[in-house]
Amino acid sequence: MRALCAIAAVLLGCYGAEPSPACEVTPLAAPPTCETRPELCGLRVTADLRQRDPALAVDLVFVSEGYAADELDAYHARARALLRGLEEDPRSIVGREPARFNRYVVDLPAPQGVTSGDGVLDTPLRGCLQRDAITPGGEALLRAHPELVRFVARQNVPAADVVVVLVNLPAGRANAPVARGAESDLGVVLLARQHAAHVLDHELGHALVHLGDEYVDGGDCYGDGAQPPGFARAPGDWWSELAETPNLTLDPSGARWAEVLPGAVSGGARYARCVFHPTARCRMGDDSRAPFCPVCDAAIERTLRDVRAGVDNRPPRCGMYVPTTLTDGTALVCPFARGAGGPVRIAVRGPDDARVFDGVYDPAAVSTAPSITLGRGCARVSLPASGALALTVSCWTVTGARADNALTLRRD
């Protein structure tokens, strides 16, 4: 075995977990290719296929980071132990339906094992320890270059849904970096050698089901780092990343999960205030050995149901906003929609179900600039001389998943 303390003086202090100032993920000068990154292509892959149709499976891919060629047996043993731990827990995401998960173990040897130059590991995926923005004095985050992680996963397992990077370090904070837009089709998890199966299960909640952290970890108000748009908007979570996070909300009533569970608990996404989660105890909280709460359970079951059906039934983001100052008794109202994939049908109605707007948002066909996001623009509405104008918006994806929202406008 290579001596892991080869990076001690620079990075870990055996193990001080001191983050590296050089651990900043910057885009590559050019996208990786097999010509420029041959070490990431044509790798040895050990596969355990439980579901032969990739459209009906979750393809879970393990990739080694910092394991030298003579350490790959230990890496394989680690991957097997994590999978065994998930299968033995019927409450885990994998343990609910083990036959739905294909497992791949990709051998990516690090020529020198784990060594360090200016704090960045001299490894194929450029792993390092990054200072945590929310708790700068706490345990450093495990990191690897996202473009390289995606590339090695797709080159060696094209149908990959989640890639689990096993970093050959004794410690470091496990995490599942949030991916948006074109990158959201592949979840990523990073684990150190200390992390057990229940930690991986928590991170799969992020990477596969898009669940959020339900614990408080040093942050104050969630809005401090996620300000809403500076214009009139529909209430709810449509404007922020919480629109894609089933178990967190900005609404203290917990209305978004009222059909599953009443009420809400303050805190979430590691912040103490301005955001809410469903229950006091959940695997997405600070006890990863706890069972998932009913809201997270429902989201997991919905994800697995959609995998079984080969569809994506996540409800779309759905809202409205007013991009201009209200003048002359009128307002420009712009509906907003974003689906998991494909076009989204949008309908806005006023009092007595009067039609205000009908349109289709096709993410492949239009710009993301707010004023033309809809493909067909916005609608100008007349405001009543007194009282308020109540508008409702409904959005449907191609699979029939629906979301609704509302906006009330006044002249004053």
Coordinates of C-alpha atoms in Angstrom, one line a residue:
M1 CA 0.0 0.0 0.0
R2 CA 1.2 3.5 -0.8
A3 CA 1.7 5.7 2.2
L4 CA -1.2 8.1 2.5
C5 CA 0.7 10.5 4.6
A6 CA 2.7 11.4 1.5
I7 CA 0.5 14.4 1.3
A8 CA 0.5 15.0 5.0
A9 CA 2.7 18.0 5.3
V10 CA 0.9 19.9 2.6
L11 CA -2.7 18.8 2.9
L12 CA -3.8 16.7 5.8
G13 CA -1.3 17.0 8.6
C14 CA -2.0 13.3 9.1
Y15 CA -5.0 14.2 9.4
G16 CA -5.6 17.9 10.1
A17 CA -8.0 18.2 7.2
E18 CA -6.6 21.5 6.3
P19 CA -8.3 22.6 3.1
S20 CA -6.2 23.7 0.2
P21 CA -6.2 27.3 -1.1
A22 CA -5.6 25.8 -4.6
C23 CA -8.8 23.7 -4.4
E24 CA -10.9 25.8 -6.7
V25 CA -12.8 24.2 -9.5
T26 CA -12.2 26.2 -12.7
P27 CA -13.5 25.1 -16.1
L28 CA -11.0 23.3 -18.3
A29 CA -9.6 25.2 -21.2
A30 CA -11.2 22.7 -23.5
P31 CA -13.6 19.8 -23.0
P32 CA -11.8 16.6 -22.3
T33 CA -11.5 14.0 -25.0
C34 CA -9.9 10.6 -25.2
E35 CA -7.0 12.1 -27.2
T36 CA -6.3 14.8 -24.5
R37 CA -7.2 12.5 -21.5
P38 CA -6.4 9.0 -22.6
E39 CA -6.0 7.9 -19.0
L40 CA -9.8 8.3 -18.5
C41 CA -10.8 6.1 -21.5
G42 CA -11.0 2.4 -22.1
L43 CA -10.8 1.5 -18.4
R44 CA -11.5 -1.9 -16.8
V45 CA -15.1 -2.0 -15.7
T46 CA -16.6 -4.7 -13.5
A47 CA -20.4 -4.9 -14.0
D48 CA -23.2 -6.5 -12.0
L49 CA -26.3 -6.0 -14.2
R50 CA -29.6 -6.5 -12.3
Q51 CA -31.8 -4.8 -15.0
R52 CA -30.8 -5.3 -18.6
D53 CA -32.8 -2.4 -20.0
P54 CA -31.0 0.8 -19.1
A55 CA -34.1 2.8 -19.5
L56 CA -35.7 0.9 -16.6
A57 CA -32.6 0.8 -14.4
V58 CA -30.6 3.1 -12.1
D59 CA -26.9 2.7 -13.2
L60 CA -24.7 3.3 -10.2
V61 CA -21.1 3.7 -11.1
F62 CA -18.1 3.7 -8.7
V63 CA -14.9 5.3 -9.7
S64 CA -11.6 5.2 -7.9
E65 CA -9.7 8.5 -7.1
G66 CA -6.2 8.3 -5.7
Y67 CA -5.9 4.4 -5.6
A68 CA -2.6 3.2 -7.1
A69 CA -2.7 0.0 -9.2
D70 CA -1.6 -2.2 -6.3
E71 CA -4.5 -0.7 -4.2
L72 CA -7.4 -1.4 -6.5
D73 CA -8.3 -4.6 -4.7
A74 CA -8.9 -2.5 -1.6
Y75 CA -11.0 -0.1 -3.7
H76 CA -13.1 -3.0 -5.0
A77 CA -13.6 -4.4 -1.4
R78 CA -14.7 -0.9 -0.3
A79 CA -17.3 -0.7 -3.2
R80 CA -18.6 -4.1 -2.4
A81 CA -18.9 -3.3 1.3
L82 CA -20.9 -0.1 0.6
L83 CA -23.3 -1.9 -1.8
R84 CA -23.7 -4.8 0.7
G85 CA -24.6 -2.2 3.4
L86 CA -27.2 -0.6 1.2
E87 CA -28.8 -3.9 0.3
E88 CA -29.0 -5.1 3.9
D89 CA -30.9 -2.0 4.9
P90 CA -34.5 -2.2 3.5
R91 CA -35.0 1.4 4.3
S92 CA -32.2 2.6 2.0
I93 CA -32.8 3.8 -1.5
V94 CA -31.1 0.8 -3.0
G95 CA -32.4 -1.7 -0.4
R96 CA -36.0 -0.9 -1.4
E97 CA -35.5 -2.4 -4.8
P98 CA -32.0 -3.9 -5.3
A99 CA -32.9 -5.5 -8.7
R100 CA -33.5 -2.0 -10.1
F101 CA -29.8 -0.9 -9.6
N102 CA -27.1 -1.9 -12.0
R103 CA -23.6 -1.7 -10.3
Y104 CA -20.4 -0.8 -12.1
V105 CA -16.9 -0.5 -10.6
V106 CA -14.5 1.5 -12.8
D107 CA -10.7 1.1 -12.2
L108 CA -9.0 4.4 -12.6
P109 CA -5.5 3.9 -11.2
A110 CA -3.5 6.9 -9.9
P111 CA 0.1 6.4 -11.2
Q112 CA 1.6 7.6 -7.9
G113 CA -1.2 6.8 -5.6
V114 CA -2.1 9.9 -3.5
T115 CA 0.5 12.7 -3.7
S116 CA 0.0 16.4 -3.6
G117 CA 1.2 19.5 -5.4
D118 CA 0.2 22.8 -3.8
G119 CA -2.7 21.0 -2.0
V120 CA -4.3 19.5 -5.1
L121 CA -4.0 15.7 -5.2
D122 CA -1.9 14.5 -8.1
T123 CA -4.6 12.1 -9.2
P124 CA -6.6 11.7 -12.5
L125 CA -9.7 13.6 -11.3
R126 CA -7.7 16.4 -9.6
G127 CA -9.2 15.6 -6.2
C128 CA -8.6 18.0 -3.3
L129 CA -10.1 19.3 0.0
Q130 CA -12.1 22.5 -0.3
R131 CA -12.9 25.0 2.4
D132 CA -16.6 24.9 3.2
A133 CA -18.3 28.3 2.6
I134 CA -20.9 27.7 5.3
T135 CA -18.6 26.4 8.0
P136 CA -15.1 27.6 6.9
G137 CA -13.5 26.3 10.1
G138 CA -15.2 22.9 9.8
E139 CA -14.2 19.7 8.0
A140 CA -13.1 20.3 4.5
L141 CA -15.2 19.1 1.5
L142 CA -14.0 16.4 -0.7
R143 CA -13.8 17.6 -4.3
A144 CA -12.9 16.3 -7.8
H145 CA -13.1 18.2 -11.1
P146 CA -16.7 17.9 -12.2
E147 CA -15.9 17.9 -16.0
L148 CA -13.4 15.0 -15.5
V149 CA -15.8 13.1 -13.3
R150 CA -18.6 13.3 -15.8
F151 CA -16.3 12.4 -18.7
V152 CA -14.8 9.3 -17.1
A153 CA -18.3 8.1 -16.1
R154 CA -19.8 8.7 -19.5
Q155 CA -16.9 7.3 -21.4
N156 CA -16.9 4.0 -19.5
V157 CA -20.6 3.6 -18.6
P158 CA -22.6 5.7 -21.1
A159 CA -25.9 5.1 -19.2
A160 CA -24.6 6.2 -15.8
D161 CA -27.1 7.8 -13.5
V162 CA -25.0 8.4 -10.4
V163 CA -21.2 8.2 -10.1
V164 CA -19.7 7.6 -6.7
V165 CA -16.1 8.8 -6.5
L166 CA -14.3 6.8 -3.7
V167 CA -11.4 9.1 -2.7
N168 CA -8.4 7.4 -1.1
L169 CA -8.2 9.7 1.9
P170 CA -8.9 8.8 5.5
A171 CA -11.3 11.7 6.0
G172 CA -13.0 14.7 4.4
R173 CA -16.6 15.7 4.2
A174 CA -18.8 13.5 2.0
N175 CA -21.0 15.5 -0.3
A176 CA -23.1 15.4 -3.5
P177 CA -22.4 18.6 -5.5
V178 CA -25.6 20.1 -6.8
A179 CA -25.8 19.9 -10.6
R180 CA -28.2 22.1 -12.6
G181 CA -29.3 22.3 -16.2
A182 CA -27.5 20.1 -18.7
E183 CA -25.4 18.5 -15.9
S184 CA -28.3 17.4 -13.8
D185 CA -28.7 14.1 -15.6
L186 CA -25.7 12.7 -13.7
G187 CA -25.6 12.7 -10.0
V188 CA -22.2 12.8 -8.3
V189 CA -21.2 11.6 -4.8
L190 CA -17.7 11.9 -3.1
L191 CA -16.8 9.7 -0.2
A192 CA -13.6 9.2 1.8
R193 CA -12.5 5.9 3.4
Q194 CA -14.3 6.6 6.7
H195 CA -17.8 6.7 5.2
A196 CA -20.2 3.9 5.7
A197 CA -23.2 2.8 3.6
H198 CA -25.7 5.0 5.5
V199 CA -23.7 8.0 4.6
L200 CA -23.7 7.0 0.9
D201 CA -27.5 6.5 1.2
H202 CA -27.9 10.1 2.5
E203 CA -25.8 11.3 -0.4
L204 CA -27.8 9.3 -2.9
G205 CA -30.8 11.1 -1.5
H206 CA -29.2 14.2 -3.0
A207 CA -27.7 12.8 -6.2
L208 CA -30.6 10.6 -7.3
V209 CA -33.8 12.0 -5.6
H210 CA -32.7 15.7 -5.4
L211 CA -33.4 15.8 -1.7
G212 CA -32.0 18.6 0.5
D213 CA -30.2 18.5 3.8
E214 CA -32.6 18.9 6.7
Y215 CA -30.0 19.8 9.3
V216 CA -28.6 23.1 10.5
D217 CA -24.9 23.5 10.1
G218 CA -23.7 27.1 10.7
G219 CA -25.8 29.0 8.2
D220 CA -28.2 31.7 9.4
C221 CA -30.9 32.7 6.9
Y222 CA -31.3 30.7 3.7
G223 CA -32.2 33.9 1.7
D224 CA -28.8 35.4 2.6
G225 CA -27.3 33.3 -0.2
A226 CA -30.3 32.9 -2.4
Q227 CA -32.1 36.2 -2.9
P228 CA -35.4 36.0 -4.8
P229 CA -36.0 38.0 -8.0
G230 CA -36.3 41.8 -7.4
F231 CA -39.9 41.9 -8.8
A232 CA -43.4 40.8 -8.0
R233 CA -43.6 37.1 -8.2
A234 CA -45.8 34.1 -7.4
P235 CA -45.4 32.8 -3.8
G236 CA -43.7 29.5 -3.2
D237 CA -40.4 27.9 -4.2
W238 CA -40.4 28.2 -8.0
W239 CA -37.7 30.9 -8.3
S240 CA -35.0 29.0 -6.3
E241 CA -33.3 25.7 -6.3
L242 CA -35.9 24.5 -3.8
A243 CA -38.3 24.1 -6.7
E244 CA -36.3 20.9 -7.4
T245 CA -35.9 19.9 -3.7
P246 CA -38.9 18.0 -2.5
N247 CA -38.2 18.1 1.2
L248 CA -37.4 21.9 1.7
T249 CA -39.6 24.9 1.3
L250 CA -39.7 28.7 2.0
D251 CA -43.3 28.3 3.1
P252 CA -43.6 27.8 6.9
S253 CA -46.9 26.1 6.5
G254 CA -45.3 23.2 4.6
A255 CA -48.1 23.4 2.0
R256 CA -46.1 21.7 -0.7
W257 CA -46.2 18.4 1.2
A258 CA -49.5 18.8 3.1
E259 CA -51.0 15.7 1.3
V260 CA -48.2 13.6 2.8
L261 CA -47.5 15.3 6.2
P262 CA -48.9 18.4 7.9
G263 CA -46.7 21.2 9.1
A264 CA -43.0 22.1 8.8
V265 CA -39.9 22.4 11.0
S266 CA -37.6 25.5 10.8
G267 CA -34.2 25.0 9.2
G268 CA -32.8 23.2 6.2
A269 CA -30.1 23.3 3.5
R270 CA -27.7 23.8 6.5
Y271 CA -29.4 27.1 7.4
A272 CA -31.2 27.8 10.6
R273 CA -33.8 30.3 9.4
C274 CA -35.9 31.2 6.3
V275 CA -36.3 27.6 5.1
F276 CA -38.3 24.7 6.4
H277 CA -38.2 20.9 6.3
P278 CA -40.9 18.2 7.1
T279 CA -40.0 16.5 10.4
A280 CA -37.6 16.6 13.4
R281 CA -35.8 13.3 12.4
C282 CA -34.9 12.0 8.9
R283 CA -31.9 10.4 7.2
M284 CA -31.5 13.7 5.3
G285 CA -31.0 15.3 8.7
D286 CA -27.9 15.1 11.0
D287 CA -28.5 11.5 11.8
S288 CA -27.9 9.5 8.6
R289 CA -28.8 6.3 10.4
A290 CA -32.3 7.5 11.0
P291 CA -35.1 6.4 8.5
F292 CA -36.2 8.7 5.8
C293 CA -39.2 10.9 6.8
P294 CA -42.5 10.5 5.0
V295 CA -41.9 13.3 2.6
C296 CA -38.5 12.0 1.6
D297 CA -40.0 8.4 1.4
A298 CA -42.6 9.7 -1.0
A299 CA -40.0 11.4 -3.2
I300 CA -37.9 8.2 -3.3
E301 CA -40.9 6.0 -4.1
R302 CA -41.8 8.5 -6.9
T303 CA -38.3 8.3 -8.3
L304 CA -38.3 4.5 -8.3
R305 CA -41.8 4.4 -9.8
D306 CA -40.7 6.6 -12.6
V307 CA -37.6 4.5 -13.2
R308 CA -39.8 1.4 -13.4
A309 CA -42.0 3.2 -16.0
G310 CA -39.1 4.6 -17.9
V311 CA -40.4 8.2 -17.5
D312 CA -39.6 11.3 -15.6
N313 CA -42.7 12.5 -13.7
R314 CA -41.1 15.3 -11.6
P315 CA -43.5 18.2 -11.5
P316 CA -42.3 21.3 -13.3
R317 CA -41.3 24.7 -11.8
C318 CA -44.3 26.9 -12.3
G319 CA -44.7 30.6 -11.4
M320 CA -45.3 34.1 -12.6
Y321 CA -43.5 37.4 -12.3
V322 CA -44.0 41.1 -13.2
P323 CA -40.8 42.4 -14.9
T324 CA -41.9 46.0 -15.2
T325 CA -43.2 48.7 -12.9
L326 CA -47.0 48.9 -12.8
T327 CA -48.1 52.0 -14.7
D328 CA -51.4 53.2 -16.3
G329 CA -53.4 50.6 -14.5
T330 CA -51.8 47.7 -16.3
A331 CA -49.1 45.1 -15.5
L332 CA -47.0 42.8 -17.7
V333 CA -47.3 39.3 -16.3
C334 CA -44.9 36.6 -17.4
P335 CA -45.4 33.0 -16.6
F336 CA -42.4 30.9 -15.9
A337 CA -42.0 27.1 -16.3
R338 CA -39.2 24.6 -16.3
G339 CA -39.7 20.9 -16.7
A340 CA -37.5 17.9 -16.1
G341 CA -37.2 17.5 -19.9
G342 CA -39.1 18.5 -23.0
P343 CA -41.8 21.1 -23.5
V344 CA -44.1 22.4 -20.7
R345 CA -47.6 23.6 -21.4
I346 CA -48.6 26.8 -19.5
A347 CA -52.0 28.3 -18.8
V348 CA -52.8 31.5 -16.9
R349 CA -56.3 32.3 -15.8
G350 CA -58.0 35.3 -14.1
P351 CA -61.3 35.6 -12.3
D352 CA -64.1 33.4 -13.5
D353 CA -61.4 31.2 -15.2
A354 CA -60.9 33.9 -17.9
R355 CA -58.0 33.1 -20.2
V356 CA -55.0 35.4 -19.8
F357 CA -52.2 33.4 -21.4
D358 CA -51.6 30.0 -23.1
G359 CA -48.2 28.9 -24.2
V360 CA -45.6 26.2 -24.5
Y361 CA -42.1 26.5 -23.0
D362 CA -39.6 24.4 -25.0
P363 CA -36.2 24.5 -23.3
A364 CA -34.5 23.3 -26.5
A365 CA -36.0 26.1 -28.6
V366 CA -35.8 29.3 -26.6
S367 CA -33.3 31.5 -24.8
T368 CA -33.1 31.5 -21.0
A369 CA -33.4 35.3 -20.9
P370 CA -36.4 36.0 -18.5
S371 CA -38.3 38.2 -21.0
I372 CA -38.4 35.5 -23.6
T373 CA -38.2 32.4 -21.5
L374 CA -41.7 31.3 -22.6
G375 CA -41.2 31.3 -26.3
R376 CA -44.4 33.3 -26.7
G377 CA -43.7 36.1 -24.3
C378 CA -45.9 37.7 -21.6
A379 CA -49.4 39.0 -21.2
R380 CA -50.5 42.6 -20.3
V381 CA -53.4 42.7 -17.9
S382 CA -55.6 45.5 -16.7
L383 CA -55.8 46.0 -12.9
P384 CA -59.1 46.8 -11.2
A385 CA -59.5 50.4 -9.9
S386 CA -59.9 49.0 -6.4
G387 CA -59.3 45.6 -4.9
A388 CA -57.0 43.0 -6.4
L389 CA -56.6 40.8 -9.4
A390 CA -56.0 37.1 -8.6
L391 CA -54.2 35.1 -11.3
T392 CA -53.5 31.4 -11.3
V393 CA -51.0 29.5 -13.4
S394 CA -50.9 25.8 -14.2
C395 CA -48.0 23.9 -15.9
W396 CA -48.0 20.4 -17.4
T397 CA -45.1 18.3 -18.6
V398 CA -45.3 15.9 -21.5
T399 CA -45.7 13.1 -19.0
G400 CA -48.7 14.8 -17.4
A401 CA -47.0 16.0 -14.2
R402 CA -48.7 19.2 -13.1
A403 CA -47.8 22.2 -10.8
D404 CA -49.9 25.2 -9.9
N405 CA -49.2 28.6 -8.5
A406 CA -50.9 32.0 -8.0
L407 CA -50.2 35.7 -8.0
T408 CA -52.3 38.6 -6.6
L409 CA -51.8 42.1 -8.1
R410 CA -53.0 45.5 -6.9
R411 CA -52.6 49.0 -8.3
D412 CA -51.0 50.3 -5.1

